[in-house]
Coordinates of C-alpha atoms in Angstrom, one line a residue:
Chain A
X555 CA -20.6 -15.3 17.9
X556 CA -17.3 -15.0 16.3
X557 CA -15.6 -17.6 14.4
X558 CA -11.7 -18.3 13.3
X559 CA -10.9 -20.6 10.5
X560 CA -7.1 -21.9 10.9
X561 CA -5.8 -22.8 7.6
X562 CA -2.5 -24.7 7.5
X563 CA -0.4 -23.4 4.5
X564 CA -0.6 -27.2 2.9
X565 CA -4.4 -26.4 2.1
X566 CA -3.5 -23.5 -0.5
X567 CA 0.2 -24.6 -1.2
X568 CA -1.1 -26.5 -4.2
X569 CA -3.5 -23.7 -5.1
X570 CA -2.4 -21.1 -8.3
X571 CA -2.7 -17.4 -6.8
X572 CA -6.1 -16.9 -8.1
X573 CA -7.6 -20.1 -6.3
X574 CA -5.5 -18.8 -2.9
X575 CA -7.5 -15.8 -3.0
X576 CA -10.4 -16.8 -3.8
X577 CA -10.3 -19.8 -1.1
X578 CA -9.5 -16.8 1.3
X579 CA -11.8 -14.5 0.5
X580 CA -14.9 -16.8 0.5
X581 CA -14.4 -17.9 4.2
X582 CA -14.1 -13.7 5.0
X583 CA -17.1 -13.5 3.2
X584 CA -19.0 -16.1 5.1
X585 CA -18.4 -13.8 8.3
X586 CA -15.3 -15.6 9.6
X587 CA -11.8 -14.4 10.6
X588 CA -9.5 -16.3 8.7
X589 CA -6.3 -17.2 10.2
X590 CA -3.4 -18.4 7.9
X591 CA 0.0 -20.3 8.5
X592 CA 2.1 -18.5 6.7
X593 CA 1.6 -15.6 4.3
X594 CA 0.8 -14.8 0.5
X595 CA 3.1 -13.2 -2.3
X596 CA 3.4 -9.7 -2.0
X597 CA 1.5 -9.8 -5.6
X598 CA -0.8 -12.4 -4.0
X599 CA -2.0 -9.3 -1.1
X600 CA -2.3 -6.9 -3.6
X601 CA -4.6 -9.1 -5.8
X602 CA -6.5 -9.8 -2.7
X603 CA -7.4 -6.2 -2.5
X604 CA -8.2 -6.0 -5.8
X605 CA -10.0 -9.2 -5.8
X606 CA -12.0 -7.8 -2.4
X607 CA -13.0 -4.3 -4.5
X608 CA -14.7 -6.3 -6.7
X609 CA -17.0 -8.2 -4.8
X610 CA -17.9 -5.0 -2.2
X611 CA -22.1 -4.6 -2.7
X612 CA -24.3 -3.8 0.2
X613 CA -23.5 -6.8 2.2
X614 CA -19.9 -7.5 1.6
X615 CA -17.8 -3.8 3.3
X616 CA -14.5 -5.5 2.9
X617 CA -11.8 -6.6 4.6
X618 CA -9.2 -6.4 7.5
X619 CA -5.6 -8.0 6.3
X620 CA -2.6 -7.9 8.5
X621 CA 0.5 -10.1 8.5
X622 CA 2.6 -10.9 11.1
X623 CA 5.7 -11.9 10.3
X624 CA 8.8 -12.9 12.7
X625 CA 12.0 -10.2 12.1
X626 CA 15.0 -12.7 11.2
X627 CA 17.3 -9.4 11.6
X628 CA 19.2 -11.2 14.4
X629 CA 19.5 -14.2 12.8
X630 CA 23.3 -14.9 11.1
X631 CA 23.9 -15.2 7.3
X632 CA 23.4 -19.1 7.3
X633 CA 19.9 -19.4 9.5
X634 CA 18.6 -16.4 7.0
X635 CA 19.7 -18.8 4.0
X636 CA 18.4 -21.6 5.6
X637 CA 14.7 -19.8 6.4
X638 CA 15.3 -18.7 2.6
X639 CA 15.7 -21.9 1.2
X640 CA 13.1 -23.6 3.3
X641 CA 10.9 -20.9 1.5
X642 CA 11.7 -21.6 -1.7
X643 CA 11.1 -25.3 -1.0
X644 CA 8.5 -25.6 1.1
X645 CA 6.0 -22.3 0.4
X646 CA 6.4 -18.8 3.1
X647 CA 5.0 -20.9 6.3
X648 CA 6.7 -18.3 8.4
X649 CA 4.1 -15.9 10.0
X650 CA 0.9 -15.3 10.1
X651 CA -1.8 -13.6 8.0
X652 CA -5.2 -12.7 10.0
X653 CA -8.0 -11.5 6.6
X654 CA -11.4 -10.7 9.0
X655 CA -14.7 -9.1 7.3
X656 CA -15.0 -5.3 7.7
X657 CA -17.9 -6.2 9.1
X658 CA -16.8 -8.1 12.1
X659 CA -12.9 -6.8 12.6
X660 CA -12.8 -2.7 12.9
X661 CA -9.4 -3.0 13.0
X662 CA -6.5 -4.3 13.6
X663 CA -3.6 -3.1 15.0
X664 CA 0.1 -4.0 15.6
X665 CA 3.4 -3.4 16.8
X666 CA 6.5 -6.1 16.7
X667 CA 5.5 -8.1 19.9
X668 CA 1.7 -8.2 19.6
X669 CA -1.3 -7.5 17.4
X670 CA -4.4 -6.2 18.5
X671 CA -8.3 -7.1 17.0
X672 CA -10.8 -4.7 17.8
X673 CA -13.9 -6.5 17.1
X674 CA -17.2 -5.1 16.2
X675 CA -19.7 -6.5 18.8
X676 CA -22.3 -6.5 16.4
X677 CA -24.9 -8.5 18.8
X678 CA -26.0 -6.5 21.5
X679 CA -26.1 -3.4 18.8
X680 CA -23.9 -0.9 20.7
X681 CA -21.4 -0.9 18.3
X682 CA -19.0 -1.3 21.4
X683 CA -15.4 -2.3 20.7
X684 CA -14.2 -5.3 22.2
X685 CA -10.2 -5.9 22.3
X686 CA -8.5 -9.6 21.8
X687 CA -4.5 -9.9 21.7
X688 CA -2.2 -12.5 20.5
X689 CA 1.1 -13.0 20.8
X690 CA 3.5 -12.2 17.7
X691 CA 4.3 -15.8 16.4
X692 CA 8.1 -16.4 15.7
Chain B
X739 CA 33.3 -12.4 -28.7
X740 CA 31.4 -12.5 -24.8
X741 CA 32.9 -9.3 -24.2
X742 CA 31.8 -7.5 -27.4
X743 CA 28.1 -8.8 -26.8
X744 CA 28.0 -7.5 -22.9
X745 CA 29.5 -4.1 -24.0
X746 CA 26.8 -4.0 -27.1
X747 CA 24.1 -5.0 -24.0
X748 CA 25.4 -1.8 -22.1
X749 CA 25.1 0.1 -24.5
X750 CA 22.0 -0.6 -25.6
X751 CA 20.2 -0.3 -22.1
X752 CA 21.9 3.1 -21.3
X753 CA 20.8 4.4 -24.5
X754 CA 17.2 3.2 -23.5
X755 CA 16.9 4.7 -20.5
X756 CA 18.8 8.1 -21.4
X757 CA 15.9 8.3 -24.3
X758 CA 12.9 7.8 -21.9
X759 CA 13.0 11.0 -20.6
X760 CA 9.3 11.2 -19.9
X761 CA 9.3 8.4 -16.9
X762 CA 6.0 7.7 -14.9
X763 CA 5.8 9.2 -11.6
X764 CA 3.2 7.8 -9.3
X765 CA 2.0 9.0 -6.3
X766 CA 0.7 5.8 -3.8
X767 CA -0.8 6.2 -0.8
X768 CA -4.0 4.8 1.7
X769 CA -6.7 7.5 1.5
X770 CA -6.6 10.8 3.1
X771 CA -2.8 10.7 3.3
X772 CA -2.4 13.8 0.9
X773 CA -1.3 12.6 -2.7
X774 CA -3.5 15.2 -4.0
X775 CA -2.3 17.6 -2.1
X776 CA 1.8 16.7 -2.8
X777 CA 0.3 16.5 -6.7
X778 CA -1.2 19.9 -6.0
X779 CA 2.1 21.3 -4.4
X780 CA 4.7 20.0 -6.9
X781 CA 2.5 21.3 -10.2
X782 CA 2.3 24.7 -8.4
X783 CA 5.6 24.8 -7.8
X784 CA 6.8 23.9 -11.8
X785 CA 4.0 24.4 -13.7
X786 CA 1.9 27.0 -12.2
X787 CA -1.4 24.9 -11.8
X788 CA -3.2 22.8 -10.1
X789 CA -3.7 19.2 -10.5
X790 CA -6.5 17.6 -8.5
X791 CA -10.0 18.5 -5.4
X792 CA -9.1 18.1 -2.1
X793 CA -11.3 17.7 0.3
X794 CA -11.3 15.8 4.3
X795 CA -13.7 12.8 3.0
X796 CA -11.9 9.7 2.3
X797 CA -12.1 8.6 -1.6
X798 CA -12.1 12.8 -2.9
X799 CA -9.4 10.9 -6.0
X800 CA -11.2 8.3 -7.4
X801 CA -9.8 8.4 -10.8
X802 CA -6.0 8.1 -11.9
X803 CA -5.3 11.4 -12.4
X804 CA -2.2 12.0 -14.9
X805 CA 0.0 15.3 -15.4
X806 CA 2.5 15.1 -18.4
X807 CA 5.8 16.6 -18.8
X808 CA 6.6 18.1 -15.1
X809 CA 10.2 19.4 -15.3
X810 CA 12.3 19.7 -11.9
X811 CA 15.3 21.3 -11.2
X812 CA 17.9 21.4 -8.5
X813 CA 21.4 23.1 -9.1
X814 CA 22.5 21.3 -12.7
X815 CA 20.1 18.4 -12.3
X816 CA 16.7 18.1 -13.9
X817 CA 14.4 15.3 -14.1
X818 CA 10.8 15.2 -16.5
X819 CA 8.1 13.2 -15.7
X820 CA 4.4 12.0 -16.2
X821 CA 3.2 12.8 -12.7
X822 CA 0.1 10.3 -12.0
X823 CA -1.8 10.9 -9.3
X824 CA -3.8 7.1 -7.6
X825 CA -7.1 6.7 -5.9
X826 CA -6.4 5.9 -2.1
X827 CA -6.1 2.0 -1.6
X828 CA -7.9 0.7 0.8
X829 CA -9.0 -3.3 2.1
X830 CA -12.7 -1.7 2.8
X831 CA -15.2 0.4 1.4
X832 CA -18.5 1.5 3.5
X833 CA -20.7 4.2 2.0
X834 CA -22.3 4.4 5.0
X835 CA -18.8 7.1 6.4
X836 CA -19.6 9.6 3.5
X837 CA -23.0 9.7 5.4
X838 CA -21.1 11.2 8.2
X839 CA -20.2 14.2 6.1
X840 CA -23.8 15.0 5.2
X841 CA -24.1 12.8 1.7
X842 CA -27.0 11.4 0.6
X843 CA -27.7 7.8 0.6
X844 CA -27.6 7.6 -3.0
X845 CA -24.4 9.9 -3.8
X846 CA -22.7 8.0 -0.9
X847 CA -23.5 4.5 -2.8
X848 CA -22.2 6.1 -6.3
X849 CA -19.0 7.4 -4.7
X850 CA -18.2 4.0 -3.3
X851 CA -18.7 2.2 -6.3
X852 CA -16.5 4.5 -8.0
X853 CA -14.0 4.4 -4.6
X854 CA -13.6 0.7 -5.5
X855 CA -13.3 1.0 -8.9
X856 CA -10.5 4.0 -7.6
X857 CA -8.6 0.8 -5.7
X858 CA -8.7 -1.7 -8.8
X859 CA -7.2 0.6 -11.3
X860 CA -4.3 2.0 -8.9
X861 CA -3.5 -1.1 -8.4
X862 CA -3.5 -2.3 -12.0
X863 CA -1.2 1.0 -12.8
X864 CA 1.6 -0.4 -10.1
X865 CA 2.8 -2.5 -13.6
X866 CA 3.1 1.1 -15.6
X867 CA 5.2 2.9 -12.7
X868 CA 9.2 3.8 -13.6
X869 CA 9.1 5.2 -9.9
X870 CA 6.6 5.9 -6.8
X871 CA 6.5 8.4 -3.9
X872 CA 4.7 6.7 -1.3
X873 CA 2.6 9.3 1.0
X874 CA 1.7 8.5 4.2
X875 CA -0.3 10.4 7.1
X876 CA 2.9 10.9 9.4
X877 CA -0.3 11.2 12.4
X878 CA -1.6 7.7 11.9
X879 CA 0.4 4.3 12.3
X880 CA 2.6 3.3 9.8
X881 CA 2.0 -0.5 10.3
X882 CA -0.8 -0.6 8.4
X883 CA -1.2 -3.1 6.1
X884 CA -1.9 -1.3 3.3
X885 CA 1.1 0.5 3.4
X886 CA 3.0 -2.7 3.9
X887 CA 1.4 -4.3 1.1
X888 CA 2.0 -1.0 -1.7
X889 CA 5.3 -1.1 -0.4
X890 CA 6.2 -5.0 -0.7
X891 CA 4.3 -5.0 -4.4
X892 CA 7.0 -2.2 -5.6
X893 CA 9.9 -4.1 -3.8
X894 CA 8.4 -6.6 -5.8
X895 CA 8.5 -5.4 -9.2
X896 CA 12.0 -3.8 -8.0
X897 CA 10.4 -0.4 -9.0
X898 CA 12.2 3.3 -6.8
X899 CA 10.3 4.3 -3.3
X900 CA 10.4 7.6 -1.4
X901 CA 8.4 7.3 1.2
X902 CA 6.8 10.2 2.4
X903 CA 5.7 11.3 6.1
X904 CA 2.7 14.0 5.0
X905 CA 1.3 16.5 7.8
X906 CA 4.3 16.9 10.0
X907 CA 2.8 20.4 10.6
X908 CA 0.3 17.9 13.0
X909 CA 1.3 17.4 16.5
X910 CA 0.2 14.1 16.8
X911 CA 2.8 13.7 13.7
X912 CA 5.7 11.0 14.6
X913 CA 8.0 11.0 12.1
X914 CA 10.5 8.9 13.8
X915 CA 7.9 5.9 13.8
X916 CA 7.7 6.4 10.0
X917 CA 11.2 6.3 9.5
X918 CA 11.6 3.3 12.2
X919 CA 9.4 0.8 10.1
X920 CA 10.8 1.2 7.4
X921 CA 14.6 1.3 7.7
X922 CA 15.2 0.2 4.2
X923 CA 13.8 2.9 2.3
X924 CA 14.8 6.5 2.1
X925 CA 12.1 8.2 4.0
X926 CA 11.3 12.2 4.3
X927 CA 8.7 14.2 6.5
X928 CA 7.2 16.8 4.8
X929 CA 4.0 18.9 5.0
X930 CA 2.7 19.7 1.6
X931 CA -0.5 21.6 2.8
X932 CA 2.4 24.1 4.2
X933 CA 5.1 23.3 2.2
X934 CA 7.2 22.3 5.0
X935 CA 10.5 20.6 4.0
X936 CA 9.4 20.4 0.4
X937 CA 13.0 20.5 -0.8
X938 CA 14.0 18.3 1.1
X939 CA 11.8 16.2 -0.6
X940 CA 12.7 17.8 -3.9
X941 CA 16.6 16.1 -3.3
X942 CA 15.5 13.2 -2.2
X943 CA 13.3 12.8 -5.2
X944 CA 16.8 13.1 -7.4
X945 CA 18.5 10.7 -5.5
X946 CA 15.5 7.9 -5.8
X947 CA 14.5 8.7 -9.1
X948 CA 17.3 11.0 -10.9

C-alpha cells in the first residue's frame, strides 16, 4: 500500500530549518510520500540531502525530491511583487515539493505541465513500474 | 566625508579581489556527468597531468579532489585557480547498483558509505567556492532535482555558474533542453571525453569567472 502525507506549510512555518528537515525526513523514512504546500529554502534542499546521506544504512536508500513550482514569467512587475511580498510575509506556500523514500519512488520525473511518479511496486515482487501523474499546481 | 569613505570601500575591495589570484574552482555535478573527466581534460590541457579515475560506475569520485595553481590563457587574458574536483551529489545511495558491475557485497557496502560521505562534504565545500562549472550529462533530463537544487544553493550564495552540457558527442544528447531550463545561466555543450567545443568552454569560463 502506498501512502501520502499532505503537510500544509503552517505545520513547519514555525519550525527552524533543522526541525523542517528533520519533520520531513522522518515521515520519508517511515515509508511515506510526503507531499508539501509549498517548498523549502534553497539551503533548506541542500541540507536535506546532506541530512538524508547521513542517515542512509541498510534500510534507509534515500530519497526522491522534486519541486514543482508555478513559472510567474507571464505575470506583470506588480503580481511578481505582490507573490514576492506574500513570500516574505507569509513563508514560500507557492508550489509543491513531493520527498518519497528511494525505496518506494524510482523516480520522478517532470516537465512544466505535469510530473510523473514511477513507483516501485514492491508487493507482488516484480519490481514492475507503476506510473501516477499530477497536474502541475499553479 | 560619505564620499571619501565609499571611494576608500572601492578601493579596498578591488585591491582584495585583484590579490586573490588563486580563486577556488569547483566542478558540481550529479554522478556520472563527467567532472572527472572535464578535471582530467583541463589539467591535460595546462598542466600536462591528470587529475582524477574514471570509470562508468556511479560514485568512481568520492573524495574532494583539489588541483592548485591551474593557469589559463586565451589571447591577453589569463585566469589561476585551485581546481577542485566534488563527489557526484545524489538524494540516494543503494550499494546494491555497484553489484551490477560485478562488486562484492562487501566493497559495494564500503564504496557507499564512502559515496555518502562523497555527498556531505561537496556539499559542505559549496561555502568555500569563488566560482562553479556545473556539469551535466547533456543525454539525461535536465530537470532533475539535483541539478536544480546545486544550482538554486549557488544562486543562493550569489556565487558564478557555467553550466555545462557534457557528452554532446552522444546522440541521444539534447543540448537545446539544457539550455531551455535554464535560460538564466550561461550554458555551453561540450564533450570532454573528445574534446569537443572545449574552447568554447575555455571563453565562456573567462566571461563567468575572469
Amino acid at each position: 500500500m502506498l501512502t501520502l502525507q499532505f503537510i500544509p506549510y503552517g505545520e513547519i512555518e514555525s519550525l527552524s530549518s533543522v526541525g523542517r528537515i528533520r519533520k520531513l525526513l522522518n515521515i520519508a523514512k517511515e515509508n511515506k510520500i510526503v507531499l508539501l504546500e509549498g517548498r523549502l529554502r534553497k539551503e533548506e534542499e541542500g541540507e536535506l540531502i546532506k541530512a538524508t546521506m547521513e542517515e542512509i544504512n541498510k534500510d534507509f536508500k534515500g530519497i526522491e525530491l522534486s519541486v514543482i513550482y508555478p513559472e510567474n514569467k507571464k505575470a506583470d512587475v506588480f503580481k511578481k511583487m505582490k507573490i514576492g511580498l506574500i513570500n516574505v510575509l507569509l513563508g514560500d506556500r507557492q508550489g509543491l515539493t513531493i520527498i518519497g523514500p528511494a525505496s518506494v519512488v524510482r523516480e520522478i520525473k517532470k516537465d512544466p505541465d505535469k510530473i510523473q511518479l514511477f513507483t516501485e511496486d514492491n508487493n507482488n515482487g516484480n519490481g514492475t513500474k507503476r506510473k501516477r501523474r499530477r497536474k502541475n499546481p499553479s | 566625508m560619505v564620499t571619501i569613505f565609499e571611494k576608500f570601500i572601492k578601493k579596498f575591495l578591488k585591491n582584495l579581489f585583484k590579490k586573490k589570484k588563486h580563486i577556488k574552482l569547483g566542478l558540481y555535478g550529479p554522478p556520472n556527468a563527467g567532472k572527472t573527466t572535464l578535471a582530467n581534460k583541463l589539467c591535460e590541457d595546462w598542466l600536462g597531468e591528470d587529475m582524477g579515475k574514471v570509470t562508468n560506475m556511479p560514485h568512481e569520485t568520492r573524495e574532494i579532489q583539489i588541483k592548485e595553481q591551474v593557469h589559463i590563457k586565451s589571447g591577453n587574458k589569463e585566469i589561476s585557480f585551485n581546481l577542485v574536483d566534488t563527489p557526484g551529489i545524489a538524494t540516494k545511495i543503494d550499494y546494491e547498483e555497484f553489484l551490477k558491475f560485478g562488486m562484492s557485497e562487501k566493497k559495494a557496502k564500503e564504496r557507499a558509505k564512502e559515496a555518502t560521505k562523497g555527498v556531505i562534504d561537496a556539499i559542505k565545500w559549496l561555502d568555500n567556492m569563488d566560482a562553479v562549472v556545473v556539469v551535466l550529462d547533456a543525454t539525461k533530463d535536465p530537470y532533475s532535482q539535483v541539478n536544480i537544487t546545486i544550482i538554486g544553493n549557488l544562486q543562493a550564495r550569489n556565487i558564478p555558474v557555467l553550466i555545462v552540457g557534457n557528452k554532446i558527442d552522444l546522440k541521444k544528447s539534447k543540448m537545446k533542453k539544457v539550455e531551455a531550463a535554464f535560460p538564466q545561466y550561461h550554458v555551453v555543450g561540450i564533450s570532454a571525453k573528445n574534446g569537443n567545443n572545449i574552447d568554447e568552454f575555455y571563453e565562456s569560463l573567462f566571461k563567468v569567472v575572469g
